[in-house]
Amino acid sequence: MPVTISCPQVLDAATRAALAESVRTSIKRWRPSFESWKFALFRSQSGKGWDLAISGPRFRKVFTLTGPLDDLPGLVSAHIDAILAQRRLT
């Protein structure tokens, strides 16, 4: 299961590692196959949050997340869980 995670504006190594682990855990939970997923996290253009771009099989969206940097791993995994749970129902 190839998962590519890009977060160049997150400078804290511990936060980057937590983000990567939360994304991989969420993807394994909902899509334990050989699908290719890409995640990119950037500062929002408004400067008030983070833009999360997700692309996968037949899926491509950008979401804006608001919250402190320390909460990003939880916010990202919650969004991924909600998206993939909804896609499983359809």
XYZ file of C-alpha atoms in Angstrom:
90
model
C 0.000 0.000 0.000
C 1.989 3.016 -1.195
C 1.205 6.171 0.745
C 3.022 9.411 -0.081
C 2.923 12.164 2.519
C 4.258 15.652 1.866
C 4.270 18.361 4.513
C 7.183 20.702 3.748
C 5.907 23.555 5.916
C 5.730 21.403 9.051
C 9.227 21.885 10.402
C 8.903 19.877 13.634
C 10.167 16.336 13.013
C 8.020 14.819 15.771
C 4.859 16.339 14.312
C 5.793 15.133 10.811
C 6.352 11.605 12.166
C 3.017 11.687 14.026
C 1.252 12.906 10.863
C 2.772 10.114 8.788
C 1.846 7.464 11.336
C -1.740 8.693 11.718
C -2.250 8.788 7.939
C -0.840 5.300 7.430
C -2.936 3.904 10.279
C -6.132 5.419 8.877
C -5.448 4.165 5.368
C -4.678 0.636 6.626
C -7.896 0.624 8.637
C -10.134 1.489 5.690
C -8.184 0.445 2.580
C -5.875 -2.488 3.335
C -5.189 -3.131 -0.356
C -2.550 -1.999 -2.829
C -4.038 1.379 -3.636
C -1.835 4.411 -4.084
C -2.660 7.458 -1.936
C -1.037 10.896 -1.802
C -1.406 13.470 0.945
C -0.038 17.019 0.974
C -0.346 19.440 3.847
C 0.392 23.138 3.293
C -0.283 26.409 5.061
C -3.589 27.823 3.867
C -3.341 30.876 1.646
C -5.403 32.774 4.188
C -2.777 31.943 6.819
C -5.457 30.795 9.271
C -5.228 27.051 8.802
C -3.825 24.174 6.788
C -4.839 22.837 3.390
C -4.938 19.056 3.148
C -4.886 17.696 -0.396
C -5.853 14.043 -0.739
C -5.694 12.015 -3.925
C -6.333 8.339 -4.334
C -8.174 5.928 -6.584
C -11.065 7.895 -8.100
C -10.744 10.559 -5.398
C -9.190 14.026 -5.285
C -10.122 16.807 -2.836
C -8.619 19.663 -0.857
C -9.808 20.463 2.659
C -8.955 23.367 4.946
C -8.223 22.383 8.538
C -8.061 24.833 11.410
C -6.284 24.206 14.651
C -2.884 24.338 16.267
C 0.062 22.477 14.808
C 0.064 19.960 17.673
C -3.499 18.892 16.801
C -2.798 18.283 13.093
C -2.187 14.496 13.325
C -5.583 14.027 14.993
C -7.369 16.408 12.629
C -5.876 14.770 9.545
C -6.664 11.217 10.673
C -10.229 12.229 11.629
C -10.799 13.697 8.143
C -9.335 10.623 6.456
C -11.437 8.287 8.605
C -14.615 10.225 7.837
C -13.911 10.353 4.097
C -13.009 6.698 3.737
C -15.886 5.535 5.950
C -18.304 7.484 3.755
C -16.757 6.058 0.571
C -17.142 2.537 1.936
C -20.890 3.083 2.361
C -21.343 4.196 -1.246
